[in-house]
Coordinates of C-alpha atoms in Angstrom, one line a residue:
M1 CA -0.6 31.4 37.6
N2 CA -0.8 35.1 35.7
E3 CA -3.7 37.6 37.0
K4 CA -4.2 37.9 33.2
N5 CA -4.7 34.1 32.5
S6 CA -6.8 34.0 36.1
H7 CA -9.9 34.0 34.1
L8 CA -9.4 32.1 30.5
P9 CA -11.3 31.8 27.6
L10 CA -12.5 27.8 28.6
S11 CA -13.2 28.5 32.5
G12 CA -15.3 27.3 33.6
V13 CA -16.2 24.6 31.3
R14 CA -16.0 20.9 32.9
A15 CA -14.5 17.9 30.2
L16 CA -13.8 14.6 30.8
E17 CA -11.7 12.3 28.3
L18 CA -11.8 9.8 28.1
S19 CA -8.6 8.4 26.0
H20 CA -5.7 6.6 25.8
A21 CA -2.6 7.5 23.1
I22 CA -2.2 10.5 21.1
L23 CA -5.9 11.4 19.7
G24 CA -8.2 12.1 22.7
P25 CA -5.3 13.8 24.9
S26 CA -3.9 16.2 22.5
C27 CA -7.6 17.6 21.9
G28 CA -8.5 18.0 25.9
Q29 CA -4.9 19.4 25.6
I30 CA -5.9 22.2 23.7
L31 CA -9.1 22.6 25.7
A32 CA -7.5 22.2 28.8
D33 CA -4.7 25.2 28.0
M34 CA -7.5 26.9 27.0
G35 CA -8.7 27.2 30.7
A36 CA -11.2 24.2 31.5
E37 CA -11.2 21.5 33.0
V38 CA -10.2 18.8 31.5
I39 CA -11.0 15.7 33.7
R40 CA -8.8 12.5 32.7
I41 CA -11.4 9.0 33.7
E42 CA -8.1 5.8 33.4
R43 CA -9.2 3.0 33.6
A44 CA -8.6 1.0 37.4
P45 CA -6.5 0.3 38.6
E46 CA -2.8 0.5 36.8
G47 CA -4.5 3.6 34.7
D48 CA -3.5 4.9 31.4
Y49 CA -1.0 2.5 29.6
T50 CA 0.6 5.8 27.4
R51 CA 2.5 6.7 30.5
E52 CA 4.4 3.6 30.2
L53 CA 5.6 3.7 25.9
K54 CA 9.0 3.3 25.3
G55 CA 10.8 5.2 21.8
F56 CA 8.5 7.0 20.3
G57 CA 5.9 7.4 23.0
I58 CA 7.8 7.8 25.8
G59 CA 6.4 11.5 25.6
F60 CA 3.4 11.5 25.1
H61 CA 1.6 11.0 28.6
T62 CA 3.7 14.6 29.8
Y63 CA 3.3 16.5 26.4
F64 CA 0.2 16.1 25.6
N65 CA -1.6 16.0 29.5
R66 CA -0.7 19.2 31.1
N67 CA -3.7 21.3 32.9
K68 CA -5.9 18.1 33.7
K69 CA -7.2 16.4 36.4
S70 CA -7.3 12.6 36.8
I71 CA -9.2 9.4 38.9
V72 CA -8.3 5.8 38.2
L73 CA -11.9 4.7 37.8
D74 CA -13.4 1.2 37.9
L75 CA -16.6 1.4 35.0
K76 CA -17.0 -2.1 34.8
S77 CA -18.3 -2.1 38.3
E78 CA -22.0 -0.2 38.9
K79 CA -20.0 2.1 41.6
G80 CA -17.9 2.7 38.6
K81 CA -20.9 3.4 36.6
E82 CA -22.5 5.5 38.9
V83 CA -19.7 7.9 39.6
L84 CA -19.4 8.0 35.5
K85 CA -23.2 9.0 35.7
K86 CA -22.8 11.8 38.6
L87 CA -19.7 13.5 36.4
I88 CA -21.4 13.4 32.9
A89 CA -24.6 15.1 34.7
S90 CA -22.0 17.9 35.7
A91 CA -19.9 18.3 32.9
D92 CA -19.9 20.4 30.0
V93 CA -17.8 17.9 27.8
M94 CA -17.2 14.2 27.2
Y95 CA -15.3 12.9 24.4
D96 CA -13.3 9.3 23.5
N97 CA -11.5 8.6 20.8
F98 CA -11.4 4.5 21.9
G99 CA -12.3 1.7 19.7
P100 CA -15.7 1.6 17.6
G101 CA -18.3 0.8 19.6
A102 CA -17.3 0.6 23.0
M103 CA -18.3 3.1 24.1
D104 CA -22.1 2.5 23.4
R105 CA -21.2 -1.0 24.8
L106 CA -20.2 -0.1 28.1
G107 CA -23.2 2.4 28.0
F108 CA -22.5 5.9 28.0
G109 CA -22.4 6.0 23.9
Y110 CA -23.8 9.8 23.2
E111 CA -27.1 8.9 23.5
A112 CA -27.0 8.1 27.0
C113 CA -25.0 10.6 28.4
D114 CA -27.4 12.7 26.1
A115 CA -30.1 11.6 28.7
I116 CA -28.5 11.8 30.8
N117 CA -27.4 15.6 30.7
P118 CA -29.1 17.0 27.1
G119 CA -27.1 19.6 28.0
I120 CA -23.7 17.7 26.5
V121 CA -21.4 17.6 23.8
Y122 CA -20.2 14.8 23.0
C123 CA -17.8 14.6 20.0
S124 CA -16.3 11.0 19.6
L125 CA -13.1 10.9 17.7
K126 CA -12.6 7.9 15.9
G127 CA -10.5 6.4 12.7
F128 CA -14.1 6.9 10.7
M129 CA -16.4 8.8 9.9
P130 CA -19.3 6.7 9.2
G131 CA -19.0 4.8 6.4
P132 CA -18.5 1.0 4.9
Y133 CA -15.3 1.5 6.9
E134 CA -15.9 3.2 10.4
H135 CA -16.0 -0.3 11.8
R136 CA -12.8 -0.7 11.2
P137 CA -10.1 -0.2 14.2
S138 CA -7.2 2.3 13.0
L139 CA -4.2 4.6 13.1
D140 CA -2.3 7.4 12.2
N141 CA 0.4 5.1 10.3
L142 CA -2.6 3.3 8.9
V143 CA -4.6 6.6 7.7
Q144 CA -1.3 7.9 6.5
M145 CA -0.9 4.7 4.3
M146 CA -4.9 4.5 2.6
G147 CA -5.4 8.5 2.9
G148 CA -2.7 9.1 0.5
L149 CA -0.4 11.0 2.8
A150 CA 2.9 8.6 2.9
Y151 CA 2.4 8.1 -1.1
M152 CA 3.1 12.1 -1.3
T153 CA 5.7 11.8 1.7
G154 CA 8.1 9.2 -0.1
P155 CA 9.6 8.8 -3.7
A156 CA 8.2 6.8 -6.2
G157 CA 7.2 3.2 -4.8
R158 CA 8.4 4.1 -1.2
P159 CA 5.8 5.6 0.8
L160 CA 7.5 7.0 4.1
R161 CA 4.7 8.5 7.1
A162 CA 5.1 11.8 7.5
G163 CA 8.5 12.2 11.2
T164 CA 5.3 13.4 13.6
S165 CA 1.4 11.6 14.9
V166 CA 0.5 14.3 12.4
I167 CA -3.3 12.8 11.6
D168 CA -3.7 12.2 15.3
I169 CA -2.3 15.6 16.6
M170 CA -5.1 16.9 13.1
G171 CA -7.7 15.3 14.2
G172 CA -7.8 16.2 18.0
T173 CA -7.3 19.7 17.0
F174 CA -10.7 19.4 14.9
G175 CA -11.8 17.9 17.6
A176 CA -11.4 21.0 19.4
L177 CA -12.1 22.7 17.1
G178 CA -16.2 21.0 17.7
I179 CA -16.1 21.0 21.0
I180 CA -15.5 25.4 20.7
T181 CA -18.3 25.0 17.9
A182 CA -20.5 23.5 19.7
L183 CA -20.2 25.0 22.7
Y184 CA -21.2 28.0 21.5
E185 CA -23.8 26.8 19.4
R186 CA -25.6 26.2 22.9
K187 CA -25.7 29.1 24.3
T188 CA -28.0 29.6 22.1
T189 CA -30.2 26.1 21.9
G190 CA -29.7 25.4 25.1
K191 CA -28.4 21.7 23.8
G192 CA -25.9 19.4 23.5
Q193 CA -24.9 17.8 20.3
L194 CA -23.1 15.0 18.8
V195 CA -19.9 15.6 17.6
R196 CA -17.6 13.3 15.0
A197 CA -14.1 13.3 13.7
A198 CA -11.6 11.1 12.0
L199 CA -8.0 10.6 11.0
F200 CA -9.2 9.6 7.4
E201 CA -11.2 12.3 6.4
A202 CA -8.8 14.6 8.7
T203 CA -6.3 13.2 6.5
A204 CA -8.1 13.3 2.7
Y205 CA -8.2 17.1 4.1
L206 CA -4.4 17.5 3.9
V207 CA -4.0 16.3 0.8
G208 CA -7.0 17.8 -0.7
Q209 CA -4.4 20.2 -2.6
H210 CA -3.4 17.1 -4.5
M211 CA -7.2 15.7 -5.2
A212 CA -7.2 19.6 -6.6
M213 CA -4.6 19.0 -9.0
A214 CA -5.7 15.4 -10.3
A215 CA -9.1 17.0 -11.0
F216 CA -7.3 19.8 -13.0
T217 CA -5.0 17.8 -14.8
G218 CA -6.4 14.3 -15.3
E219 CA -3.3 13.4 -14.2
P220 CA -2.5 11.0 -10.6
P221 CA -0.1 13.5 -9.0
P222 CA 2.8 12.6 -7.8
P223 CA 5.0 11.7 -4.7
M224 CA 6.4 15.6 -3.9
P225 CA 10.4 14.4 -3.9
E226 CA 9.9 13.7 -7.0
G227 CA 6.6 15.8 -8.3
E228 CA 7.0 19.6 -10.5
M229 CA 8.1 22.8 -8.0
P230 CA 5.3 25.5 -9.0
W231 CA 8.7 28.2 -7.9
G232 CA 12.3 28.5 -9.7
V233 CA 13.9 28.0 -6.4
Y234 CA 12.8 26.1 -4.0
D235 CA 14.9 23.5 -2.6
L236 CA 18.0 22.4 -0.4
F237 CA 21.5 23.9 -0.7
T238 CA 24.3 22.4 1.4
T239 CA 27.1 25.4 2.8
A240 CA 30.9 25.3 2.4
D241 CA 30.5 23.7 6.1
G242 CA 27.7 20.6 5.3
E243 CA 24.6 22.7 7.3
M244 CA 21.9 22.2 4.7
I245 CA 19.6 25.5 4.1
F246 CA 16.0 25.6 2.7
I247 CA 16.1 28.6 0.0
G248 CA 12.7 29.3 -1.3
M249 CA 12.0 31.6 -3.6
T250 CA 7.9 32.5 -4.4
S251 CA 8.3 36.3 -5.7
D252 CA 9.6 37.3 -8.5
F253 CA 10.2 40.5 -5.6
H254 CA 12.6 37.3 -4.1
W255 CA 14.2 37.0 -7.4
K256 CA 14.8 40.2 -7.5
R257 CA 16.2 40.5 -4.0
F258 CA 18.6 37.8 -4.4
C259 CA 20.8 38.6 -6.8
E260 CA 21.5 41.8 -6.0
V261 CA 22.0 40.7 -2.3
F262 CA 24.1 37.9 -3.4
G263 CA 26.1 39.6 -5.6
Q264 CA 24.0 37.5 -9.3
E265 CA 24.0 40.6 -11.5
E266 CA 24.7 38.3 -14.4
L267 CA 21.9 35.2 -13.8
F268 CA 19.3 38.9 -12.7
A269 CA 20.3 40.0 -16.2
D270 CA 19.2 36.5 -18.0
E271 CA 15.7 36.8 -20.0
R272 CA 15.2 33.3 -18.8
L273 CA 14.8 33.8 -15.9
K274 CA 12.5 36.7 -15.5
T275 CA 9.5 35.5 -13.9
N276 CA 8.6 32.8 -11.8
N277 CA 7.7 30.2 -14.5
S278 CA 10.3 30.7 -16.9
R279 CA 12.7 30.3 -14.0
C280 CA 10.7 26.8 -13.6
A281 CA 11.6 26.5 -17.3
E282 CA 15.0 25.7 -16.7
R283 CA 15.6 24.3 -13.0
K284 CA 18.4 22.0 -15.0
W285 CA 20.6 23.7 -15.0
L286 CA 19.7 26.2 -12.8
I287 CA 19.5 24.2 -9.9
P288 CA 23.2 23.2 -9.8
R289 CA 24.0 26.3 -10.9
L290 CA 22.7 28.3 -7.5
S291 CA 24.2 25.1 -5.0
E292 CA 28.1 25.3 -6.8
M293 CA 28.0 29.2 -5.5
F294 CA 26.1 28.1 -1.6
K295 CA 29.3 25.0 -1.8
R296 CA 31.4 28.3 -1.5
M297 CA 30.5 29.4 1.5
S298 CA 29.8 29.7 4.7
S299 CA 26.4 29.0 6.4
E300 CA 27.1 32.0 8.7
E301 CA 27.3 33.5 5.1
V302 CA 24.0 31.9 4.1
V303 CA 21.5 32.7 6.5
A304 CA 23.2 36.6 6.5
G305 CA 22.0 36.8 3.0
C306 CA 19.0 35.6 3.6
E307 CA 18.8 37.6 5.9
K308 CA 19.3 40.9 4.2
S309 CA 18.1 40.4 0.9
V310 CA 14.2 39.1 2.8
I311 CA 13.9 35.9 1.2
P312 CA 12.7 32.9 3.0
F313 CA 14.9 30.5 4.6
A314 CA 15.6 28.0 6.8
P315 CA 18.8 25.6 9.0
I316 CA 17.3 22.3 8.7
R317 CA 17.2 21.5 12.6
R318 CA 16.2 18.6 15.0
P319 CA 13.6 18.4 17.0
D320 CA 16.1 18.9 20.4
E321 CA 17.0 22.0 19.1
L322 CA 14.1 23.4 19.0
I323 CA 14.0 23.5 23.4
E324 CA 17.0 26.8 23.0
D325 CA 15.4 28.3 19.5
P326 CA 15.6 32.0 20.1
H327 CA 13.1 32.9 19.1
L328 CA 10.7 30.2 20.5
N329 CA 12.6 31.8 24.1
R330 CA 11.6 35.1 23.3
S331 CA 8.2 34.5 21.7
G332 CA 7.2 32.7 24.7
G333 CA 6.5 29.4 22.3
L334 CA 7.5 26.9 25.3
V335 CA 6.8 26.4 28.5
E336 CA 8.8 24.4 31.3
T337 CA 7.7 20.8 32.5
V338 CA 8.7 18.5 35.3
L339 CA 8.6 15.3 33.7
P340 CA 7.9 11.6 35.4
S341 CA 12.3 11.7 36.5
G342 CA 11.9 15.2 38.5
K343 CA 14.0 16.8 36.0
K344 CA 12.5 20.1 33.9
A345 CA 12.0 20.7 30.1
K346 CA 10.6 23.1 27.7
L347 CA 8.2 21.5 25.9
P348 CA 6.0 23.9 23.2
K349 CA 3.0 25.5 24.0
I350 CA -0.5 25.5 21.1
P351 CA 0.1 27.9 19.1
L352 CA -1.7 30.5 19.2
R353 CA -2.1 33.6 21.2
L354 CA -5.7 35.2 21.8
G355 CA -5.7 38.7 23.0
E356 CA -3.6 38.9 26.2
Y357 CA -4.1 35.3 27.4
D358 CA -0.9 33.3 27.6
F359 CA -1.4 29.6 27.3
G360 CA 0.7 28.4 29.6
L361 CA 1.4 25.7 32.4
R362 CA -1.3 25.2 34.7
N363 CA -0.8 22.3 36.6
E364 CA 2.0 19.5 35.6
P365 CA 0.1 16.6 34.1
P366 CA -1.8 14.2 35.9
E367 CA -0.1 11.4 37.8
P368 CA -3.0 8.7 38.1
G369 CA -6.1 9.5 40.2
E370 CA -4.1 12.7 41.2
G371 CA -7.5 15.3 42.2
T372 CA -9.9 12.1 43.7
H373 CA -10.7 13.4 45.9
E374 CA -11.9 16.9 44.4
I375 CA -13.9 15.4 42.0
L376 CA -15.3 13.2 44.2
K377 CA -16.7 15.9 46.1
S378 CA -17.3 18.0 43.1
I379 CA -20.2 15.7 42.0
G380 CA -21.7 15.6 46.0
L381 CA -19.4 12.4 47.8
D382 CA -18.8 13.0 50.9
K383 CA -15.5 11.4 53.0
K384 CA -17.4 8.2 53.2
E385 CA -18.6 7.3 49.7
I386 CA -14.8 8.9 48.8
D387 CA -13.7 6.5 51.0
D388 CA -15.5 3.3 50.2
L389 CA -15.2 3.4 46.9
I390 CA -11.4 4.0 47.2
G391 CA -11.3 0.9 50.0
K392 CA -13.3 -1.4 47.6
G393 CA -11.1 -0.2 44.3
I394 CA -13.4 1.1 42.3
V395 CA -11.3 4.1 41.7
C396 CA -7.8 3.8 42.5
F397 CA -4.0 6.0 43.0
K398 CA -0.6 5.7 41.8
K399 CA 0.6 3.2 44.9
C400 CA -2.9 0.7 43.6
K401 CA -0.6 -0.5 40.9

């Protein structure tokens, strides 16, 4: 650990994570990266099933669970529940993203935890806030569909989910924000509280700009691929070597610099293109003309021109290409993590810098039960008691599978 990271902003905060998939773990990733002691309470005997996912889910556990500890605990047993009660008494934070009512049925809803530890900040991460939908199970895909995001992303009649678990991560981020805010308030009140964050409401927040548009126009917003852009040039262009580059000119200064650098004096002199709004009105012929120009230029020439004119641009990249991205590597945006296979991989840090703090890797993602002895000793259990719990299968390790 770097000396400057020996005391991170959330050092000294103990958080209990009862979660799976992405919503809960992404909340915990933020807390853990910022220094909290995050203890994953995993189901006995095999641990969190998220580890076993394939396809798009194969990287979930490794990515979202660095800097955490793990204990595999049988919460259907009275002994296991006693252990969790002691952990709750020792904790500052607890959060879950299990289905509606699951924690209450287990005996560890907010009221029960508050009775054990009035100072605890309890975050309930669910699909929906209290209301007509709160009883429903939820998924990232589901709320993207019913929350208007899939409608806005795909072409008309073809709703399309975003290309990452954007709502799960957004929900987890708001959960972490709520937890940190509640911890700050606890300094004044001395009391914990219930924090709620929900996927459906997070989706509504993201499409709020389109809801505002509908309020202004009185019309349903068109999907983004078919809507009217607020900028005269805000498009993908294909270069001579087949690479696609996005270019967005959001000011008259951008347009002026573009015309100067790319030798488009004739376009700059055209009275029809003097302002952004006038360029929007001429897009039907302007964009095809620019497209023809870019088709005669190499990607290198286009990038160099955009850099020189200081206009926004972006080549199209796959996620795997970011591993060797020169900026991410120079800025410290990636951290090397060990995969379960033993192979090393560079993955993104949380996109936040706070003074001199570097929110990097302190511990690799834990194996099931990694940290058990340390965790149980911290709540006053001795070796004999720990061995008894292990012998009875109340707590378990990877080898217990």
